[in-house]
PDB file of C-alpha atoms in Angstrom:
ATOM      1  CA  ALA D  22      39.935   3.606 118.996  1.00  0.00           C
ATOM      2  CA  GLN D  23      42.007   0.529 118.415  1.00  0.00           C
ATOM      3  CA  LYS D  24      44.816   0.341 120.910  1.00  0.00           C
ATOM      4  CA  ILE D  25      46.895  -2.354 119.265  1.00  0.00           C
ATOM      5  CA  THR D  26      47.200  -2.567 115.497  1.00  0.00           C
ATOM      6  CA  GLN D  27      48.689  -5.474 113.648  1.00  0.00           C
ATOM      7  CA  THR D  28      48.471  -4.623 109.975  1.00  0.00           C
ATOM      8  CA  GLN D  29      49.585  -7.976 108.566  1.00  0.00           C
ATOM      9  CA  PRO D  30      46.767 -10.543 108.728  1.00  0.00           C
ATOM     10  CA  GLY D  31      49.054 -13.151 107.184  1.00  0.00           C
ATOM     11  CA  MET D  32      52.652 -13.596 106.107  1.00  0.00           C
ATOM     12  CA  PHE D  33      54.556 -16.220 104.155  1.00  0.00           C
ATOM     13  CA  VAL D  34      58.277 -16.485 104.778  1.00  0.00           C
ATOM     14  CA  GLN D  35      60.922 -18.886 103.547  1.00  0.00           C
ATOM     15  CA  GLU D  36      62.538 -21.055 106.199  1.00  0.00           C
ATOM     16  CA  LYS D  37      65.770 -19.621 107.680  1.00  0.00           C
ATOM     17  CA  GLU D  38      64.876 -16.082 106.696  1.00  0.00           C
ATOM     18  CA  ALA D  39      64.342 -13.381 109.310  1.00  0.00           C
ATOM     19  CA  VAL D  40      60.776 -12.239 109.937  1.00  0.00           C
ATOM     20  CA  THR D  41      59.432  -8.940 111.199  1.00  0.00           C
ATOM     21  CA  LEU D  42      55.894  -8.804 112.514  1.00  0.00           C
ATOM     22  CA  ASP D  43      54.511  -5.306 112.842  1.00  0.00           C
ATOM     23  CA  CYS D  44      52.734  -3.851 115.845  1.00  0.00           C
ATOM     24  CA  THR D  45      51.761  -0.281 116.601  1.00  0.00           C
ATOM     25  CA  TYR D  46      50.030   0.851 119.747  1.00  0.00           C
ATOM     26  CA  ASP D  47      48.190   3.815 121.098  1.00  0.00           C
ATOM     27  CA  THR D  48      48.442   5.023 124.658  1.00  0.00           C
ATOM     28  CA  SER D  49      48.723   8.239 126.619  1.00  0.00           C
ATOM     29  CA  ASP D  50      50.262   6.478 129.597  1.00  0.00           C
ATOM     30  CA  GLN D  51      53.933   6.943 130.398  1.00  0.00           C
ATOM     31  CA  SER D  52      54.243   3.525 132.015  1.00  0.00           C
ATOM     32  CA  TYR D  53      53.190   0.541 129.957  1.00  0.00           C
ATOM     33  CA  GLY D  54      54.396  -2.840 128.814  1.00  0.00           C
ATOM     34  CA  LEU D  55      54.368  -4.553 125.450  1.00  0.00           C
ATOM     35  CA  PHE D  56      54.160  -8.286 124.861  1.00  0.00           C
ATOM     36  CA  TRP D  57      54.226 -10.811 122.105  1.00  0.00           C
ATOM     37  CA  TYR D  58      52.462 -14.146 122.317  1.00  0.00           C
ATOM     38  CA  LYS D  59      52.549 -17.118 119.981  1.00  0.00           C
ATOM     39  CA  GLN D  60      49.545 -19.332 119.395  1.00  0.00           C
ATOM     40  CA  PRO D  61      50.322 -22.517 117.457  1.00  0.00           C
ATOM     41  CA  SER D  62      47.616 -24.587 115.820  1.00  0.00           C
ATOM     42  CA  SER D  63      47.233 -26.540 119.066  1.00  0.00           C
ATOM     43  CA  GLY D  64      45.682 -23.414 120.567  1.00  0.00           C
ATOM     44  CA  GLU D  65      47.750 -22.612 123.623  1.00  0.00           C
ATOM     45  CA  MET D  66      49.043 -19.103 124.227  1.00  0.00           C
ATOM     46  CA  ILE D  67      52.808 -18.953 124.650  1.00  0.00           C
ATOM     47  CA  PHE D  68      54.507 -15.853 126.055  1.00  0.00           C
ATOM     48  CA  LEU D  69      57.494 -14.842 123.925  1.00  0.00           C
ATOM     49  CA  ILE D  70      58.892 -11.491 124.963  1.00  0.00           C
ATOM     50  CA  TYR D  71      58.229  -8.386 127.041  1.00  0.00           C
ATOM     51  CA  GLN D  72      59.324  -4.751 126.713  1.00  0.00           C
ATOM     52  CA  GLY D  73      58.698  -2.115 129.367  1.00  0.00           C
ATOM     53  CA  SER D  74      58.189   1.472 128.298  1.00  0.00           C
ATOM     54  CA  TYR D  75      61.139   2.602 130.403  1.00  0.00           C
ATOM     55  CA  ASP D  76      63.495  -0.100 129.200  1.00  0.00           C
ATOM     56  CA  GLU D  77      66.342   1.542 127.347  1.00  0.00           C
ATOM     57  CA  GLN D  78      67.408  -1.512 125.411  1.00  0.00           C
ATOM     58  CA  ASN D  79      65.333  -3.638 123.091  1.00  0.00           C
ATOM     59  CA  ALA D  80      64.263  -6.911 124.649  1.00  0.00           C
ATOM     60  CA  THR D  81      65.712 -10.156 123.331  1.00  0.00           C
ATOM     61  CA  GLU D  82      64.842 -13.776 124.066  1.00  0.00           C
ATOM     62  CA  GLY D  83      66.804 -16.277 122.022  1.00  0.00           C
ATOM     63  CA  ARG D  84      65.733 -15.902 118.382  1.00  0.00           C
ATOM     64  CA  TYR D  85      63.118 -13.296 119.318  1.00  0.00           C
ATOM     65  CA  SER D  86      63.796  -9.609 119.639  1.00  0.00           C
ATOM     66  CA  LEU D  87      61.469  -6.679 120.047  1.00  0.00           C
ATOM     67  CA  ASN D  88      62.243  -3.611 117.977  1.00  0.00           C
ATOM     68  CA  PHE D  89      60.877  -0.913 120.276  1.00  0.00           C
ATOM     69  CA  GLN D  90      60.520   2.555 118.775  1.00  0.00           C
ATOM     70  CA  LYS D  91      58.839   4.607 121.450  1.00  0.00           C
ATOM     71  CA  ALA D  92      58.398   7.818 119.472  1.00  0.00           C
ATOM     72  CA  ARG D  93      56.696   5.909 116.671  1.00  0.00           C
ATOM     73  CA  LYS D  94      54.694   3.779 119.153  1.00  0.00           C
ATOM     74  CA  SER D  95      55.958   0.716 117.421  1.00  0.00           C
ATOM     75  CA  ALA D  96      56.870  -2.683 118.906  1.00  0.00           C
ATOM     76  CA  ASN D  97      57.740  -5.034 116.095  1.00  0.00           C
ATOM     77  CA  LEU D  98      58.712  -8.636 116.743  1.00  0.00           C
ATOM     78  CA  VAL D  99      61.755  -9.918 114.888  1.00  0.00           C
ATOM     79  CA  ILE D 100      62.329 -13.649 114.556  1.00  0.00           C
ATOM     80  CA  SER D 101      65.785 -14.525 113.326  1.00  0.00           C
ATOM     81  CA  ALA D 102      66.505 -17.646 111.277  1.00  0.00           C
ATOM     82  CA  SER D 103      62.884 -18.768 111.046  1.00  0.00           C
ATOM     83  CA  GLN D 104      61.980 -22.427 111.503  1.00  0.00           C
ATOM     84  CA  LEU D 105      59.001 -24.482 110.378  1.00  0.00           C
ATOM     85  CA  GLY D 106      57.873 -24.608 114.001  1.00  0.00           C
ATOM     86  CA  ASP D 107      57.474 -20.837 113.975  1.00  0.00           C
ATOM     87  CA  SER D 108      54.334 -21.205 111.871  1.00  0.00           C
ATOM     88  CA  ALA D 109      51.619 -19.897 114.168  1.00  0.00           C
ATOM     89  CA  MET D 110      49.432 -16.957 115.042  1.00  0.00           C
ATOM     90  CA  TYR D 111      51.286 -14.104 116.742  1.00  0.00           C
ATOM     91  CA  PHE D 112      49.631 -11.551 118.979  1.00  0.00           C
ATOM     92  CA  CYS D 113      50.964  -8.206 120.125  1.00  0.00           C
ATOM     93  CA  ALA D 114      49.571  -6.976 123.437  1.00  0.00           C
ATOM     94  CA  MET D 115      49.859  -3.963 125.719  1.00  0.00           C
ATOM     95  CA  ARG D 116      49.455  -3.436 129.412  1.00  0.00           C
ATOM     96  CA  GLU D 117      48.726   0.080 130.619  1.00  0.00           C
ATOM     97  CA  ARG D 118      49.664   0.692 134.229  1.00  0.00           C
ATOM     98  CA  GLU D 119      47.263   3.591 134.532  1.00  0.00           C
ATOM     99  CA  ARG D 120      44.326   1.641 133.076  1.00  0.00           C
ATOM    100  CA  ASP D 121      43.846  -0.899 135.832  1.00  0.00           C
ATOM    101  CA  ASP D 122      46.777  -2.816 134.441  1.00  0.00           C
ATOM    102  CA  LYS D 123      44.648  -4.623 131.898  1.00  0.00           C
ATOM    103  CA  ILE D 124      46.294  -6.384 128.982  1.00  0.00           C
ATOM    104  CA  ILE D 125      44.686  -5.888 125.585  1.00  0.00           C
ATOM    105  CA  PHE D 126      45.541  -7.732 122.412  1.00  0.00           C
ATOM    106  CA  GLY D 127      45.812  -6.989 118.738  1.00  0.00           C
ATOM    107  CA  LYS D 128      43.997  -9.118 116.177  1.00  0.00           C
ATOM    108  CA  GLY D 129      47.063 -11.119 115.337  1.00  0.00           C
ATOM    109  CA  THR D 130      49.255 -12.061 112.389  1.00  0.00           C
ATOM    110  CA  ARG D 131      49.270 -15.578 110.998  1.00  0.00           C
ATOM    111  CA  LEU D 132      52.806 -16.548 110.041  1.00  0.00           C
ATOM    112  CA  HIS D 133      53.484 -19.371 107.598  1.00  0.00           C
ATOM    113  CA  ILE D 134      57.048 -20.639 107.273  1.00  0.00           C
ATOM    114  CA  LEU D 135      57.690 -22.290 103.909  1.00  0.00           C
ATOM    115  CA  PRO D 136      60.190 -25.158 103.576  1.00  0.00           C
TER     116      PRO D 136
ATOM    117  CA  ASN M   9      52.530 -28.675 137.599  1.00  0.00           C
ATOM    118  CA  ALA M  10      52.029 -25.021 138.402  1.00  0.00           C
ATOM    119  CA  GLY M  11      49.845 -23.091 136.066  1.00  0.00           C
ATOM    120  CA  VAL M  12      46.317 -22.151 135.105  1.00  0.00           C
ATOM    121  CA  THR M  13      43.744 -24.918 134.896  1.00  0.00           C
ATOM    122  CA  GLN M  14      40.544 -24.479 132.938  1.00  0.00           C
ATOM    123  CA  THR M  15      37.623 -26.857 132.885  1.00  0.00           C
ATOM    124  CA  PRO M  16      35.916 -28.097 130.839  1.00  0.00           C
ATOM    125  CA  LYS M  17      37.959 -28.191 127.635  1.00  0.00           C
ATOM    126  CA  PHE M  18      34.895 -28.562 125.432  1.00  0.00           C
ATOM    127  CA  GLN M  19      31.233 -27.808 126.034  1.00  0.00           C
ATOM    128  CA  VAL M  20      28.057 -27.720 123.962  1.00  0.00           C
ATOM    129  CA  LEU M  21      25.120 -25.760 125.347  1.00  0.00           C
ATOM    130  CA  LYS M  22      21.614 -25.152 124.170  1.00  0.00           C
ATOM    131  CA  THR M  23      20.422 -21.579 123.844  1.00  0.00           C
ATOM    132  CA  GLY M  24      19.190 -20.352 127.207  1.00  0.00           C
ATOM    133  CA  GLN M  25      21.143 -22.805 129.316  1.00  0.00           C
ATOM    134  CA  SER M  26      23.508 -21.596 131.988  1.00  0.00           C
ATOM    135  CA  MET M  27      26.931 -22.858 132.897  1.00  0.00           C
ATOM    136  CA  THR M  28      30.128 -21.948 134.691  1.00  0.00           C
ATOM    137  CA  LEU M  29      33.587 -22.126 133.191  1.00  0.00           C
ATOM    138  CA  GLN M  30      36.083 -22.915 135.892  1.00  0.00           C
ATOM    139  CA  CYS M  31      39.531 -21.385 136.240  1.00  0.00           C
ATOM    140  CA  ALA M  32      42.083 -22.066 138.953  1.00  0.00           C
ATOM    141  CA  GLN M  33      45.712 -21.061 139.369  1.00  0.00           C
ATOM    142  CA  ASP M  34      48.264 -22.177 141.924  1.00  0.00           C
ATOM    143  CA  MET M  35      50.865 -19.447 141.463  1.00  0.00           C
ATOM    144  CA  ASN M  36      49.381 -17.051 144.029  1.00  0.00           C
ATOM    145  CA  HIS M  37      48.778 -14.515 141.274  1.00  0.00           C
ATOM    146  CA  GLU M  38      46.645 -11.564 142.223  1.00  0.00           C
ATOM    147  CA  TYR M  39      45.555 -10.650 138.718  1.00  0.00           C
ATOM    148  CA  MET M  40      43.247 -12.883 136.688  1.00  0.00           C
ATOM    149  CA  SER M  41      41.299 -12.325 133.497  1.00  0.00           C
ATOM    150  CA  TRP M  42      38.905 -13.980 131.092  1.00  0.00           C
ATOM    151  CA  TYR M  43      39.219 -13.540 127.348  1.00  0.00           C
ATOM    152  CA  ARG M  44      37.240 -14.816 124.424  1.00  0.00           C
ATOM    153  CA  GLN M  45      38.825 -15.536 121.086  1.00  0.00           C
ATOM    154  CA  ASP M  46      36.860 -15.367 117.869  1.00  0.00           C
ATOM    155  CA  PRO M  47      38.220 -15.688 114.317  1.00  0.00           C
ATOM    156  CA  GLY M  48      39.684 -12.410 113.100  1.00  0.00           C
ATOM    157  CA  MET M  49      39.029 -10.661 116.408  1.00  0.00           C
ATOM    158  CA  GLY M  50      42.054 -11.551 118.482  1.00  0.00           C
ATOM    159  CA  LEU M  51      41.489 -11.928 122.208  1.00  0.00           C
ATOM    160  CA  ARG M  52      38.907  -9.681 123.802  1.00  0.00           C
ATOM    161  CA  LEU M  53      38.785  -9.047 127.518  1.00  0.00           C
ATOM    162  CA  ILE M  54      35.539 -10.084 129.198  1.00  0.00           C
ATOM    163  CA  HIS M  55      36.168  -9.526 132.921  1.00  0.00           C
ATOM    164  CA  TYR M  56      39.195  -9.196 135.104  1.00  0.00           C
ATOM    165  CA  SER M  57      40.116  -9.190 138.768  1.00  0.00           C
ATOM    166  CA  VAL M  58      42.979  -7.482 140.569  1.00  0.00           C
ATOM    167  CA  GLY M  59      42.543  -9.584 143.690  1.00  0.00           C
ATOM    168  CA  ALA M  60      40.112 -11.571 145.791  1.00  0.00           C
ATOM    169  CA  GLY M  61      36.831  -9.720 146.140  1.00  0.00           C
ATOM    170  CA  ILE M  62      37.555  -7.284 143.315  1.00  0.00           C
ATOM    171  CA  THR M  63      36.290  -7.673 139.763  1.00  0.00           C
ATOM    172  CA  ASP M  64      35.682  -5.323 136.865  1.00  0.00           C
ATOM    173  CA  GLN M  65      34.383  -5.360 133.320  1.00  0.00           C
ATOM    174  CA  GLY M  66      36.507  -5.593 130.225  1.00  0.00           C
ATOM    175  CA  GLU M  67      35.652  -4.902 126.589  1.00  0.00           C
ATOM    176  CA  VAL M  68      32.827  -7.431 126.133  1.00  0.00           C
ATOM    177  CA  PRO M  69      31.214  -8.153 129.535  1.00  0.00           C
ATOM    178  CA  ASN M  70      27.566  -8.501 128.499  1.00  0.00           C
ATOM    179  CA  GLY M  71      26.100 -11.922 129.158  1.00  0.00           C
ATOM    180  CA  TYR M  72      28.851 -12.939 131.575  1.00  0.00           C
ATOM    181  CA  ASN M  73      29.271 -12.763 135.345  1.00  0.00           C
ATOM    182  CA  VAL M  74      32.335 -13.346 137.475  1.00  0.00           C
ATOM    183  CA  SER M  75      33.251 -13.500 141.124  1.00  0.00           C
ATOM    184  CA  ARG M  76      36.563 -13.846 142.953  1.00  0.00           C
ATOM    185  CA  SER M  77      36.088 -15.282 146.409  1.00  0.00           C
ATOM    186  CA  THR M  78      39.624 -16.679 146.626  1.00  0.00           C
ATOM    187  CA  THR M  79      42.964 -15.814 145.075  1.00  0.00           C
ATOM    188  CA  GLU M  80      43.065 -19.181 143.309  1.00  0.00           C
ATOM    189  CA  ASP M  81      39.684 -19.312 141.574  1.00  0.00           C
ATOM    190  CA  PHE M  82      38.008 -17.075 139.030  1.00  0.00           C
ATOM    191  CA  PRO M  83      34.891 -18.712 137.527  1.00  0.00           C
ATOM    192  CA  LEU M  84      33.048 -17.271 134.537  1.00  0.00           C
ATOM    193  CA  ARG M  85      29.284 -17.695 134.465  1.00  0.00           C
ATOM    194  CA  LEU M  86      27.044 -17.623 131.435  1.00  0.00           C
ATOM    195  CA  LEU M  87      23.549 -16.961 132.763  1.00  0.00           C
ATOM    196  CA  SER M  88      21.578 -17.612 129.564  1.00  0.00           C
ATOM    197  CA  ALA M  89      23.754 -18.848 126.724  1.00  0.00           C
ATOM    198  CA  ALA M  90      23.317 -17.375 123.250  1.00  0.00           C
ATOM    199  CA  PRO M  91      24.790 -18.529 119.911  1.00  0.00           C
ATOM    200  CA  SER M  92      26.866 -15.314 119.878  1.00  0.00           C
ATOM    201  CA  GLN M  93      28.758 -16.698 122.854  1.00  0.00           C
ATOM    202  CA  THR M  94      30.135 -19.546 120.791  1.00  0.00           C
ATOM    203  CA  SER M  95      33.860 -18.984 121.155  1.00  0.00           C
ATOM    204  CA  VAL M  96      37.091 -20.181 122.694  1.00  0.00           C
ATOM    205  CA  TYR M  97      37.512 -18.883 126.230  1.00  0.00           C
ATOM    206  CA  PHE M  98      40.847 -18.344 127.885  1.00  0.00           C
ATOM    207  CA  CYS M  99      41.545 -17.692 131.520  1.00  0.00           C
ATOM    208  CA  ALA M 100      44.857 -16.091 132.412  1.00  0.00           C
ATOM    209  CA  SER M 101      46.701 -14.983 135.520  1.00  0.00           C
ATOM    210  CA  ARG M 102      49.600 -12.642 136.124  1.00  0.00           C
ATOM    211  CA  GLY M 103      52.058 -12.030 138.908  1.00  0.00           C
ATOM    212  CA  LEU M 104      53.692  -8.711 139.697  1.00  0.00           C
ATOM    213  CA  ASN M 105      55.406  -8.329 136.369  1.00  0.00           C
ATOM    214  CA  TYR M 106      55.424  -9.573 132.823  1.00  0.00           C
ATOM    215  CA  GLY M 107      52.614 -11.095 130.910  1.00  0.00           C
ATOM    216  CA  TYR M 108      49.925 -13.573 131.543  1.00  0.00           C
ATOM    217  CA  THR M 109      50.075 -17.293 131.983  1.00  0.00           C
ATOM    218  CA  PHE M 110      47.175 -18.729 130.038  1.00  0.00           C
ATOM    219  CA  GLY M 111      45.048 -21.770 130.564  1.00  0.00           C
ATOM    220  CA  SER M 112      44.562 -24.224 127.723  1.00  0.00           C
ATOM    221  CA  GLY M 113      41.161 -22.795 126.807  1.00  0.00           C
ATOM    222  CA  THR M 114      37.540 -23.917 126.714  1.00  0.00           C
ATOM    223  CA  ARG M 115      35.862 -24.360 123.366  1.00  0.00           C
ATOM    224  CA  LEU M 116      32.197 -23.506 123.833  1.00  0.00           C
ATOM    225  CA  THR M 117      29.482 -24.066 121.257  1.00  0.00           C
ATOM    226  CA  VAL M 118      25.963 -22.729 121.804  1.00  0.00           C
ATOM    227  CA  VAL M 119      23.329 -24.267 119.552  1.00  0.00           C
TER     228      VAL M 119
END
């Protein structure tokens, strides 16, 4: 069964608009972590934001925030005031503490910011 | 600069050849992993290690071997390359918390 689901293969968003990238996950663990990574066309993987399953508040890092809805098993990434440089592939990932602490990735969402 | 170093950046192999992708990190991270990235598939875990001397299989381990003799190094070996192993390979390491630090990747083509 797929552990991380990103249902949006691609998105087009106008510059300066807010963007929400969807991510749902499946786990029976109580302790886990959720991540978002950005992969620009240059290919490197850039860590954006982390949310622990026991964190009571949604994580924020600058223009990035993670909308964590534990009951729905949802961890959407919100990018405020999008910029052209936000055009990239975005991956949601999960780390399960009780599964040897491996990190597994979703298939990604390609985000295009339009000028 | 601290980080994860992968070599080579590009490689072309003939079917049946063997090679080792090198990965080294200088952050004293215990946890290291190898992923492959194929179009439309995201990143898939090949092998991982929770510390020197300890390795385990990920989602797609067939055709690959690893070893972890030191904390710093985690090489990935292809024993007999196949065209299906054409991919971009990423090595990553992690400290006690948070996510991985990734290397810059190796683009491998098997012809």
